[in-house]
PDB file of N, CA, C and O in Angstrom:
ATOM      1  N   UNK A   9    -161.939 140.488 -54.060  1.00  0.00           N
ATOM      2  CA  UNK A   9    -161.128 140.637 -52.908  1.00  0.00           C
ATOM      3  C   UNK A   9    -161.973 141.197 -51.755  1.00  0.00           C
ATOM      4  O   UNK A   9    -162.682 142.171 -51.936  1.00  0.00           O
ATOM      5  N   UNK A  10    -161.837 140.581 -50.610  1.00  0.00           N
ATOM      6  CA  UNK A  10    -162.508 141.065 -49.458  1.00  0.00           C
ATOM      7  C   UNK A  10    -161.613 141.962 -48.683  1.00  0.00           C
ATOM      8  O   UNK A  10    -160.486 141.772 -48.624  1.00  0.00           O
ATOM      9  N   UNK A  11    -162.371 142.880 -48.015  1.00  0.00           N
ATOM     10  CA  UNK A  11    -161.628 143.846 -47.145  1.00  0.00           C
ATOM     11  C   UNK A  11    -162.158 143.649 -45.673  1.00  0.00           C
ATOM     12  O   UNK A  11    -163.357 143.764 -45.530  1.00  0.00           O
ATOM     13  N   UNK A  12    -161.318 143.491 -44.680  1.00  0.00           N
ATOM     14  CA  UNK A  12    -161.751 143.277 -43.338  1.00  0.00           C
ATOM     15  C   UNK A  12    -161.576 144.643 -42.589  1.00  0.00           C
ATOM     16  O   UNK A  12    -160.542 145.183 -42.541  1.00  0.00           O
ATOM     17  N   UNK A  13    -162.702 145.043 -41.991  1.00  0.00           N
ATOM     18  CA  UNK A  13    -162.694 146.344 -41.140  1.00  0.00           C
ATOM     19  C   UNK A  13    -162.738 146.001 -39.627  1.00  0.00           C
ATOM     20  O   UNK A  13    -163.471 145.125 -39.282  1.00  0.00           O
ATOM     21  N   UNK A  14    -162.007 146.686 -38.869  1.00  0.00           N
ATOM     22  CA  UNK A  14    -162.118 146.656 -37.505  1.00  0.00           C
ATOM     23  C   UNK A  14    -163.053 147.714 -37.087  1.00  0.00           C
ATOM     24  O   UNK A  14    -162.911 148.973 -37.421  1.00  0.00           O
ATOM     25  N   UNK A  15    -164.072 147.444 -36.228  1.00  0.00           N
ATOM     26  CA  UNK A  15    -165.031 148.389 -35.725  1.00  0.00           C
ATOM     27  C   UNK A  15    -164.911 148.309 -34.220  1.00  0.00           C
ATOM     28  O   UNK A  15    -165.331 147.332 -33.585  1.00  0.00           O
ATOM     29  N   UNK A  16    -164.678 149.390 -33.604  1.00  0.00           N
ATOM     30  CA  UNK A  16    -164.500 149.476 -32.143  1.00  0.00           C
ATOM     31  C   UNK A  16    -165.442 150.412 -31.399  1.00  0.00           C
ATOM     32  O   UNK A  16    -166.213 151.120 -32.108  1.00  0.00           O
ATOM     33  N   UNK A  17    -165.358 150.338 -30.190  1.00  0.00           N
ATOM     34  CA  UNK A  17    -166.182 151.145 -29.290  1.00  0.00           C
ATOM     35  C   UNK A  17    -167.667 150.849 -29.515  1.00  0.00           C
ATOM     36  O   UNK A  17    -168.488 151.871 -29.539  1.00  0.00           O
ATOM     37  N   UNK A  18    -168.006 149.632 -29.673  1.00  0.00           N
ATOM     38  CA  UNK A  18    -169.378 149.256 -29.821  1.00  0.00           C
ATOM     39  C   UNK A  18    -170.175 148.964 -28.477  1.00  0.00           C
ATOM     40  O   UNK A  18    -169.423 148.491 -27.555  1.00  0.00           O
ATOM     41  N   UNK A  19    -171.458 149.225 -28.491  1.00  0.00           N
ATOM     42  CA  UNK A  19    -172.227 148.911 -27.279  1.00  0.00           C
ATOM     43  C   UNK A  19    -172.174 147.419 -27.110  1.00  0.00           C
ATOM     44  O   UNK A  19    -172.255 146.660 -28.208  1.00  0.00           O
ATOM     45  N   UNK A  20    -172.250 146.910 -25.821  1.00  0.00           N
ATOM     46  CA  UNK A  20    -172.133 145.481 -25.689  1.00  0.00           C
ATOM     47  C   UNK A  20    -173.517 144.865 -26.088  1.00  0.00           C
ATOM     48  O   UNK A  20    -173.491 143.644 -26.310  1.00  0.00           O
ATOM     49  N   UNK A  21    -174.535 145.607 -26.270  1.00  0.00           N
ATOM     50  CA  UNK A  21    -175.846 145.002 -26.652  1.00  0.00           C
ATOM     51  C   UNK A  21    -176.038 144.860 -28.152  1.00  0.00           C
ATOM     52  O   UNK A  21    -177.021 144.224 -28.528  1.00  0.00           O
ATOM     53  N   UNK A  22    -175.213 145.342 -29.015  1.00  0.00           N
ATOM     54  CA  UNK A  22    -175.323 145.273 -30.378  1.00  0.00           C
ATOM     55  C   UNK A  22    -175.197 143.840 -30.928  1.00  0.00           C
ATOM     56  O   UNK A  22    -174.428 143.091 -30.348  1.00  0.00           O
ATOM     57  N   UNK A  23    -175.944 143.448 -31.892  1.00  0.00           N
ATOM     58  CA  UNK A  23    -175.898 142.114 -32.476  1.00  0.00           C
ATOM     59  C   UNK A  23    -175.245 142.081 -33.823  1.00  0.00           C
ATOM     60  O   UNK A  23    -175.136 143.239 -34.445  1.00  0.00           O
ATOM     61  N   UNK A  24    -174.829 140.935 -34.218  1.00  0.00           N
ATOM     62  CA  UNK A  24    -174.200 140.784 -35.563  1.00  0.00           C
ATOM     63  C   UNK A  24    -175.191 141.248 -36.679  1.00  0.00           C
ATOM     64  O   UNK A  24    -174.881 141.849 -37.669  1.00  0.00           O
ATOM     65  N   UNK A  25    -176.449 140.930 -36.439  1.00  0.00           N
ATOM     66  CA  UNK A  25    -177.479 141.324 -37.462  1.00  0.00           C
ATOM     67  C   UNK A  25    -177.638 142.773 -37.590  1.00  0.00           C
ATOM     68  O   UNK A  25    -177.743 143.355 -38.712  1.00  0.00           O
ATOM     69  N   UNK A  26    -177.650 143.539 -36.428  1.00  0.00           N
ATOM     70  CA  UNK A  26    -177.718 144.936 -36.453  1.00  0.00           C
ATOM     71  C   UNK A  26    -176.537 145.583 -37.149  1.00  0.00           C
ATOM     72  O   UNK A  26    -176.603 146.527 -37.891  1.00  0.00           O
ATOM     73  N   UNK A  27    -175.292 145.020 -36.898  1.00  0.00           N
ATOM     74  CA  UNK A  27    -174.124 145.513 -37.603  1.00  0.00           C
ATOM     75  C   UNK A  27    -174.234 145.258 -39.126  1.00  0.00           C
ATOM     76  O   UNK A  27    -173.942 146.179 -39.950  1.00  0.00           O
ATOM     77  N   UNK A  28    -174.687 144.062 -39.462  1.00  0.00           N
ATOM     78  CA  UNK A  28    -174.863 143.724 -40.903  1.00  0.00           C
ATOM     79  C   UNK A  28    -175.829 144.742 -41.557  1.00  0.00           C
ATOM     80  O   UNK A  28    -175.511 145.258 -42.700  1.00  0.00           O
ATOM     81  N   UNK A  29    -176.925 145.122 -40.936  1.00  0.00           N
ATOM     82  CA  UNK A  29    -177.901 146.067 -41.526  1.00  0.00           C
ATOM     83  C   UNK A  29    -177.247 147.379 -41.673  1.00  0.00           C
ATOM     84  O   UNK A  29    -177.377 148.022 -42.687  1.00  0.00           O
ATOM     85  N   UNK A  30    -176.452 147.970 -40.703  1.00  0.00           N
ATOM     86  CA  UNK A  30    -175.912 149.212 -40.787  1.00  0.00           C
ATOM     87  C   UNK A  30    -174.899 149.282 -41.895  1.00  0.00           C
ATOM     88  O   UNK A  30    -174.830 150.200 -42.584  1.00  0.00           O
ATOM     89  N   UNK A  31    -174.105 148.280 -41.946  1.00  0.00           N
ATOM     90  CA  UNK A  31    -172.907 148.269 -42.949  1.00  0.00           C
ATOM     91  C   UNK A  31    -173.451 147.943 -44.379  1.00  0.00           C
ATOM     92  O   UNK A  31    -172.735 148.213 -45.293  1.00  0.00           O
ATOM     93  N   UNK A  32    -174.569 147.304 -44.517  1.00  0.00           N
ATOM     94  CA  UNK A  32    -175.091 146.893 -45.821  1.00  0.00           C
ATOM     95  C   UNK A  32    -176.008 147.988 -46.418  1.00  0.00           C
ATOM     96  O   UNK A  32    -176.469 147.768 -47.588  1.00  0.00           O
ATOM     97  N   UNK A  33    -176.171 149.107 -45.792  1.00  0.00           N
ATOM     98  CA  UNK A  33    -177.000 150.152 -46.308  1.00  0.00           C
ATOM     99  C   UNK A  33    -176.447 150.651 -47.625  1.00  0.00           C
ATOM    100  O   UNK A  33    -175.169 150.506 -47.942  1.00  0.00           O
ATOM    101  N   UNK A  34    -177.277 151.157 -48.457  1.00  0.00           N
ATOM    102  CA  UNK A  34    -176.863 151.672 -49.810  1.00  0.00           C
ATOM    103  C   UNK A  34    -176.288 150.516 -50.742  1.00  0.00           C
ATOM    104  O   UNK A  34    -175.527 150.709 -51.555  1.00  0.00           O
ATOM    105  N   UNK A  35    -176.802 149.277 -50.369  1.00  0.00           N
ATOM    106  CA  UNK A  35    -176.461 148.118 -51.287  1.00  0.00           C
ATOM    107  C   UNK A  35    -175.092 147.564 -51.116  1.00  0.00           C
ATOM    108  O   UNK A  35    -174.622 146.827 -51.984  1.00  0.00           O
ATOM    109  N   UNK A  36    -174.357 147.924 -50.063  1.00  0.00           N
ATOM    110  CA  UNK A  36    -172.909 147.473 -49.849  1.00  0.00           C
ATOM    111  C   UNK A  36    -172.993 145.981 -49.586  1.00  0.00           C
ATOM    112  O   UNK A  36    -173.846 145.460 -48.824  1.00  0.00           O
ATOM    113  N   UNK A  37    -172.007 145.297 -50.064  1.00  0.00           N
ATOM    114  CA  UNK A  37    -171.852 143.873 -49.874  1.00  0.00           C
ATOM    115  C   UNK A  37    -171.090 143.526 -48.617  1.00  0.00           C
ATOM    116  O   UNK A  37    -169.853 143.762 -48.467  1.00  0.00           O
ATOM    117  N   UNK A  38    -171.799 142.968 -47.618  1.00  0.00           N
ATOM    118  CA  UNK A  38    -171.177 142.593 -46.334  1.00  0.00           C
ATOM    119  C   UNK A  38    -170.989 141.067 -46.380  1.00  0.00           C
ATOM    120  O   UNK A  38    -171.984 140.264 -46.509  1.00  0.00           O
ATOM    121  N   UNK A  39    -169.765 140.579 -46.417  1.00  0.00           N
ATOM    122  CA  UNK A  39    -169.522 139.086 -46.489  1.00  0.00           C
ATOM    123  C   UNK A  39    -169.646 138.387 -45.148  1.00  0.00           C
ATOM    124  O   UNK A  39    -170.219 137.328 -44.982  1.00  0.00           O
ATOM    125  N   UNK A  40    -169.132 139.010 -44.109  1.00  0.00           N
ATOM    126  CA  UNK A  40    -169.266 138.416 -42.729  1.00  0.00           C
ATOM    127  C   UNK A  40    -169.168 139.408 -41.609  1.00  0.00           C
ATOM    128  O   UNK A  40    -168.590 140.508 -41.867  1.00  0.00           O
ATOM    129  N   UNK A  41    -169.748 139.119 -40.447  1.00  0.00           N
ATOM    130  CA  UNK A  41    -169.680 139.972 -39.299  1.00  0.00           C
ATOM    131  C   UNK A  41    -169.313 139.068 -38.145  1.00  0.00           C
ATOM    132  O   UNK A  41    -169.997 138.047 -37.982  1.00  0.00           O
ATOM    133  N   UNK A  42    -168.324 139.523 -37.348  1.00  0.00           N
ATOM    134  CA  UNK A  42    -168.001 138.717 -36.165  1.00  0.00           C
ATOM    135  C   UNK A  42    -167.655 139.669 -35.053  1.00  0.00           C
ATOM    136  O   UNK A  42    -166.805 140.411 -35.046  1.00  0.00           O
ATOM    137  N   UNK A  43    -168.521 139.475 -34.043  1.00  0.00           N
ATOM    138  CA  UNK A  43    -168.359 140.328 -32.767  1.00  0.00           C
ATOM    139  C   UNK A  43    -167.398 139.535 -31.874  1.00  0.00           C
ATOM    140  O   UNK A  43    -167.605 138.285 -31.637  1.00  0.00           O
ATOM    141  N   UNK A  44    -166.337 140.127 -31.421  1.00  0.00           N
ATOM    142  CA  UNK A  44    -165.369 139.511 -30.531  1.00  0.00           C
ATOM    143  C   UNK A  44    -165.950 139.263 -29.114  1.00  0.00           C
ATOM    144  O   UNK A  44    -166.585 140.136 -28.612  1.00  0.00           O
ATOM    145  N   UNK A  45    -165.779 138.020 -28.650  1.00  0.00           N
ATOM    146  CA  UNK A  45    -166.271 137.616 -27.411  1.00  0.00           C
ATOM    147  C   UNK A  45    -165.134 137.286 -26.466  1.00  0.00           C
ATOM    148  O   UNK A  45    -164.115 136.786 -26.821  1.00  0.00           O
ATOM    149  N   UNK A  46    -165.407 137.616 -25.197  1.00  0.00           N
ATOM    150  CA  UNK A  46    -164.401 137.260 -24.128  1.00  0.00           C
ATOM    151  C   UNK A  46    -164.384 135.795 -23.955  1.00  0.00           C
ATOM    152  O   UNK A  46    -165.422 135.033 -23.980  1.00  0.00           O
ATOM    153  N   UNK A  47    -163.201 135.100 -23.932  1.00  0.00           N
ATOM    154  CA  UNK A  47    -163.083 133.711 -23.908  1.00  0.00           C
ATOM    155  C   UNK A  47    -163.643 133.010 -22.636  1.00  0.00           C
ATOM    156  O   UNK A  47    -164.253 131.935 -22.690  1.00  0.00           O
ATOM    157  N   UNK A  48    -163.586 133.772 -21.563  1.00  0.00           N
ATOM    158  CA  UNK A  48    -164.030 133.131 -20.344  1.00  0.00           C
ATOM    159  C   UNK A  48    -165.508 133.412 -20.081  1.00  0.00           C
ATOM    160  O   UNK A  48    -166.226 132.456 -19.688  1.00  0.00           O
ATOM    161  N   UNK A  49    -166.042 134.528 -20.286  1.00  0.00           N
ATOM    162  CA  UNK A  49    -167.383 134.878 -20.025  1.00  0.00           C
ATOM    163  C   UNK A  49    -168.335 134.794 -21.277  1.00  0.00           C
ATOM    164  O   UNK A  49    -169.587 134.773 -21.069  1.00  0.00           O
ATOM    165  N   UNK A  50    -167.737 134.678 -22.495  1.00  0.00           N
ATOM    166  CA  UNK A  50    -168.537 134.694 -23.702  1.00  0.00           C
ATOM    167  C   UNK A  50    -169.373 135.931 -23.886  1.00  0.00           C
ATOM    168  O   UNK A  50    -170.372 135.915 -24.639  1.00  0.00           O
ATOM    169  N   UNK A  51    -168.993 137.007 -23.230  1.00  0.00           N
ATOM    170  CA  UNK A  51    -169.778 138.354 -23.413  1.00  0.00           C
ATOM    171  C   UNK A  51    -168.985 139.107 -24.450  1.00  0.00           C
ATOM    172  O   UNK A  51    -167.744 138.994 -24.534  1.00  0.00           O
ATOM    173  N   UNK A  52    -169.759 139.969 -25.102  1.00  0.00           N
ATOM    174  CA  UNK A  52    -169.048 140.867 -26.188  1.00  0.00           C
ATOM    175  C   UNK A  52    -168.011 141.772 -25.559  1.00  0.00           C
ATOM    176  O   UNK A  52    -168.004 142.151 -24.359  1.00  0.00           O
ATOM    177  N   UNK A  53    -166.870 141.976 -26.325  1.00  0.00           N
ATOM    178  CA  UNK A  53    -165.777 142.782 -25.902  1.00  0.00           C
ATOM    179  C   UNK A  53    -165.853 144.216 -26.391  1.00  0.00           C
ATOM    180  O   UNK A  53    -164.922 145.030 -26.048  1.00  0.00           O
ATOM    181  N   UNK A  54    -166.798 144.566 -27.139  1.00  0.00           N
ATOM    182  CA  UNK A  54    -167.008 145.965 -27.537  1.00  0.00           C
ATOM    183  C   UNK A  54    -166.356 146.255 -28.901  1.00  0.00           C
ATOM    184  O   UNK A  54    -166.281 147.464 -29.343  1.00  0.00           O
ATOM    185  N   UNK A  55    -165.936 145.227 -29.664  1.00  0.00           N
ATOM    186  CA  UNK A  55    -165.454 145.472 -31.000  1.00  0.00           C
ATOM    187  C   UNK A  55    -165.849 144.402 -31.883  1.00  0.00           C
ATOM    188  O   UNK A  55    -166.177 143.230 -31.498  1.00  0.00           O
ATOM    189  N   UNK A  56    -165.748 144.541 -33.249  1.00  0.00           N
ATOM    190  CA  UNK A  56    -166.091 143.540 -34.187  1.00  0.00           C
ATOM    191  C   UNK A  56    -165.197 143.606 -35.380  1.00  0.00           C
ATOM    192  O   UNK A  56    -164.522 144.646 -35.681  1.00  0.00           O
ATOM    193  N   UNK A  57    -165.251 142.580 -36.239  1.00  0.00           N
ATOM    194  CA  UNK A  57    -164.664 142.550 -37.549  1.00  0.00           C
ATOM    195  C   UNK A  57    -165.641 142.342 -38.569  1.00  0.00           C
ATOM    196  O   UNK A  57    -166.509 141.400 -38.476  1.00  0.00           O
ATOM    197  N   UNK A  58    -165.715 143.269 -39.631  1.00  0.00           N
ATOM    198  CA  UNK A  58    -166.686 143.169 -40.667  1.00  0.00           C
ATOM    199  C   UNK A  58    -165.953 143.036 -41.975  1.00  0.00           C
ATOM    200  O   UNK A  58    -165.083 143.770 -42.297  1.00  0.00           O
ATOM    201  N   UNK A  59    -166.265 142.020 -42.761  1.00  0.00           N
ATOM    202  CA  UNK A  59    -165.673 141.667 -43.991  1.00  0.00           C
ATOM    203  C   UNK A  59    -166.574 142.210 -45.170  1.00  0.00           C
ATOM    204  O   UNK A  59    -167.670 141.793 -45.252  1.00  0.00           O
ATOM    205  N   UNK A  60    -165.962 143.175 -45.920  1.00  0.00           N
ATOM    206  CA  UNK A  60    -166.755 143.755 -47.031  1.00  0.00           C
ATOM    207  C   UNK A  60    -166.285 143.189 -48.332  1.00  0.00           C
ATOM    208  O   UNK A  60    -165.226 142.673 -48.430  1.00  0.00           O
ATOM    209  N   UNK A  61    -167.217 143.222 -49.332  1.00  0.00           N
ATOM    210  CA  UNK A  61    -166.996 142.503 -50.567  1.00  0.00           C
ATOM    211  C   UNK A  61    -166.021 143.219 -51.526  1.00  0.00           C
ATOM    212  O   UNK A  61    -165.362 142.552 -52.365  1.00  0.00           O
ATOM    213  N   UNK A  62    -165.817 144.533 -51.338  1.00  0.00           N
ATOM    214  CA  UNK A  62    -164.812 145.280 -52.248  1.00  0.00           C
ATOM    215  C   UNK A  62    -164.319 146.476 -51.498  1.00  0.00           C
ATOM    216  O   UNK A  62    -164.820 146.909 -50.482  1.00  0.00           O
ATOM    217  N   UNK A  63    -163.313 147.058 -52.113  1.00  0.00           N
ATOM    218  CA  UNK A  63    -162.675 148.417 -51.614  1.00  0.00           C
ATOM    219  C   UNK A  63    -163.755 149.441 -51.603  1.00  0.00           C
ATOM    220  O   UNK A  63    -163.819 150.280 -50.657  1.00  0.00           O
ATOM    221  N   UNK A  64    -164.616 149.577 -52.675  1.00  0.00           N
ATOM    222  CA  UNK A  64    -165.672 150.569 -52.655  1.00  0.00           C
ATOM    223  C   UNK A  64    -166.685 150.381 -51.573  1.00  0.00           C
ATOM    224  O   UNK A  64    -167.086 151.393 -51.002  1.00  0.00           O
ATOM    225  N   UNK A  65    -167.084 149.154 -51.247  1.00  0.00           N
ATOM    226  CA  UNK A  65    -168.017 148.936 -50.236  1.00  0.00           C
ATOM    227  C   UNK A  65    -167.324 149.334 -48.821  1.00  0.00           C
ATOM    228  O   UNK A  65    -168.016 149.944 -48.022  1.00  0.00           O
ATOM    229  N   UNK A  66    -166.094 148.950 -48.672  1.00  0.00           N
ATOM    230  CA  UNK A  66    -165.376 149.275 -47.423  1.00  0.00           C
ATOM    231  C   UNK A  66    -165.321 150.869 -47.271  1.00  0.00           C
ATOM    232  O   UNK A  66    -165.550 151.366 -46.213  1.00  0.00           O
ATOM    233  N   UNK A  67    -164.820 151.489 -48.360  1.00  0.00           N
ATOM    234  CA  UNK A  67    -164.686 152.926 -48.310  1.00  0.00           C
ATOM    235  C   UNK A  67    -166.020 153.645 -48.108  1.00  0.00           C
ATOM    236  O   UNK A  67    -166.116 154.615 -47.280  1.00  0.00           O
ATOM    237  N   UNK A  68    -167.093 153.178 -48.711  1.00  0.00           N
ATOM    238  CA  UNK A  68    -168.449 153.775 -48.451  1.00  0.00           C
ATOM    239  C   UNK A  68    -168.868 153.552 -47.029  1.00  0.00           C
ATOM    240  O   UNK A  68    -169.492 154.470 -46.457  1.00  0.00           O
ATOM    241  N   UNK A  69    -168.629 152.454 -46.458  1.00  0.00           N
ATOM    242  CA  UNK A  69    -169.069 152.164 -45.083  1.00  0.00           C
ATOM    243  C   UNK A  69    -168.313 153.051 -44.136  1.00  0.00           C
ATOM    244  O   UNK A  69    -168.816 153.671 -43.232  1.00  0.00           O
ATOM    245  N   UNK A  70    -166.893 153.164 -44.376  1.00  0.00           N
ATOM    246  CA  UNK A  70    -166.163 154.042 -43.534  1.00  0.00           C
ATOM    247  C   UNK A  70    -166.622 155.494 -43.635  1.00  0.00           C
ATOM    248  O   UNK A  70    -166.788 156.194 -42.576  1.00  0.00           O
ATOM    249  N   UNK A  71    -166.862 155.979 -44.813  1.00  0.00           N
ATOM    250  CA  UNK A  71    -167.279 157.374 -44.998  1.00  0.00           C
ATOM    251  C   UNK A  71    -168.659 157.566 -44.304  1.00  0.00           C
ATOM    252  O   UNK A  71    -168.830 158.650 -43.707  1.00  0.00           O
ATOM    253  N   UNK A  72    -169.528 156.691 -44.434  1.00  0.00           N
ATOM    254  CA  UNK A  72    -170.862 156.918 -43.939  1.00  0.00           C
ATOM    255  C   UNK A  72    -170.936 156.624 -42.401  1.00  0.00           C
ATOM    256  O   UNK A  72    -171.771 157.343 -41.667  1.00  0.00           O
ATOM    257  N   UNK A  73    -170.236 155.756 -41.874  1.00  0.00           N
ATOM    258  CA  UNK A  73    -170.395 155.357 -40.466  1.00  0.00           C
ATOM    259  C   UNK A  73    -169.249 155.844 -39.519  1.00  0.00           C
ATOM    260  O   UNK A  73    -169.420 155.684 -38.357  1.00  0.00           O
ATOM    261  N   UNK A  74    -168.258 156.424 -39.973  1.00  0.00           N
ATOM    262  CA  UNK A  74    -167.163 156.945 -39.134  1.00  0.00           C
ATOM    263  C   UNK A  74    -167.664 157.989 -38.194  1.00  0.00           C
ATOM    264  O   UNK A  74    -168.407 158.922 -38.522  1.00  0.00           O
ATOM    265  N   UNK A  75    -167.405 157.804 -36.863  1.00  0.00           N
ATOM    266  CA  UNK A  75    -167.851 158.728 -35.841  1.00  0.00           C
ATOM    267  C   UNK A  75    -169.379 158.786 -35.716  1.00  0.00           C
ATOM    268  O   UNK A  75    -169.897 159.719 -35.100  1.00  0.00           O
ATOM    269  N   UNK A  76    -170.081 157.744 -36.098  1.00  0.00           N
ATOM    270  CA  UNK A  76    -171.614 157.714 -35.977  1.00  0.00           C
ATOM    271  C   UNK A  76    -171.955 156.823 -34.828  1.00  0.00           C
ATOM    272  O   UNK A  76    -171.216 155.857 -34.563  1.00  0.00           O
ATOM    273  N   UNK A  77    -172.984 157.194 -34.206  1.00  0.00           N
ATOM    274  CA  UNK A  77    -173.562 156.439 -33.098  1.00  0.00           C
ATOM    275  C   UNK A  77    -174.347 155.200 -33.662  1.00  0.00           C
ATOM    276  O   UNK A  77    -175.216 155.385 -34.470  1.00  0.00           O
ATOM    277  N   UNK A  78    -174.091 154.028 -33.045  1.00  0.00           N
ATOM    278  CA  UNK A  78    -174.890 152.840 -33.321  1.00  0.00           C
ATOM    279  C   UNK A  78    -175.561 152.417 -32.035  1.00  0.00           C
ATOM    280  O   UNK A  78    -174.956 152.252 -31.069  1.00  0.00           O
ATOM    281  N   UNK A  79    -176.901 152.436 -32.015  1.00  0.00           N
ATOM    282  CA  UNK A  79    -177.712 152.139 -30.815  1.00  0.00           C
ATOM    283  C   UNK A  79    -177.377 153.159 -29.756  1.00  0.00           C
ATOM    284  O   UNK A  79    -177.243 152.757 -28.538  1.00  0.00           O
ATOM    285  N   UNK A  80    -177.311 154.392 -30.020  1.00  0.00           N
ATOM    286  CA  UNK A  80    -177.076 155.387 -29.039  1.00  0.00           C
ATOM    287  C   UNK A  80    -175.733 155.402 -28.463  1.00  0.00           C
ATOM    288  O   UNK A  80    -175.360 155.961 -27.547  1.00  0.00           O
TER     289      UNK A  80
END
């Protein structure tokens, strides 16, 4: 079963690959990463959805990354 996480307050310059790297630390299974884009401008909106492989992976990512800075 996959768990989808909402990740907000992201810098506009972050990429899906950088998010995947951060969330897959410690061997966590990241199934997909999708940064939300503005429909008109196609620029990032500052949030993303990350699909994790299990409850344990999601809980670990939340515990490790909650209130942490990504890219300053």
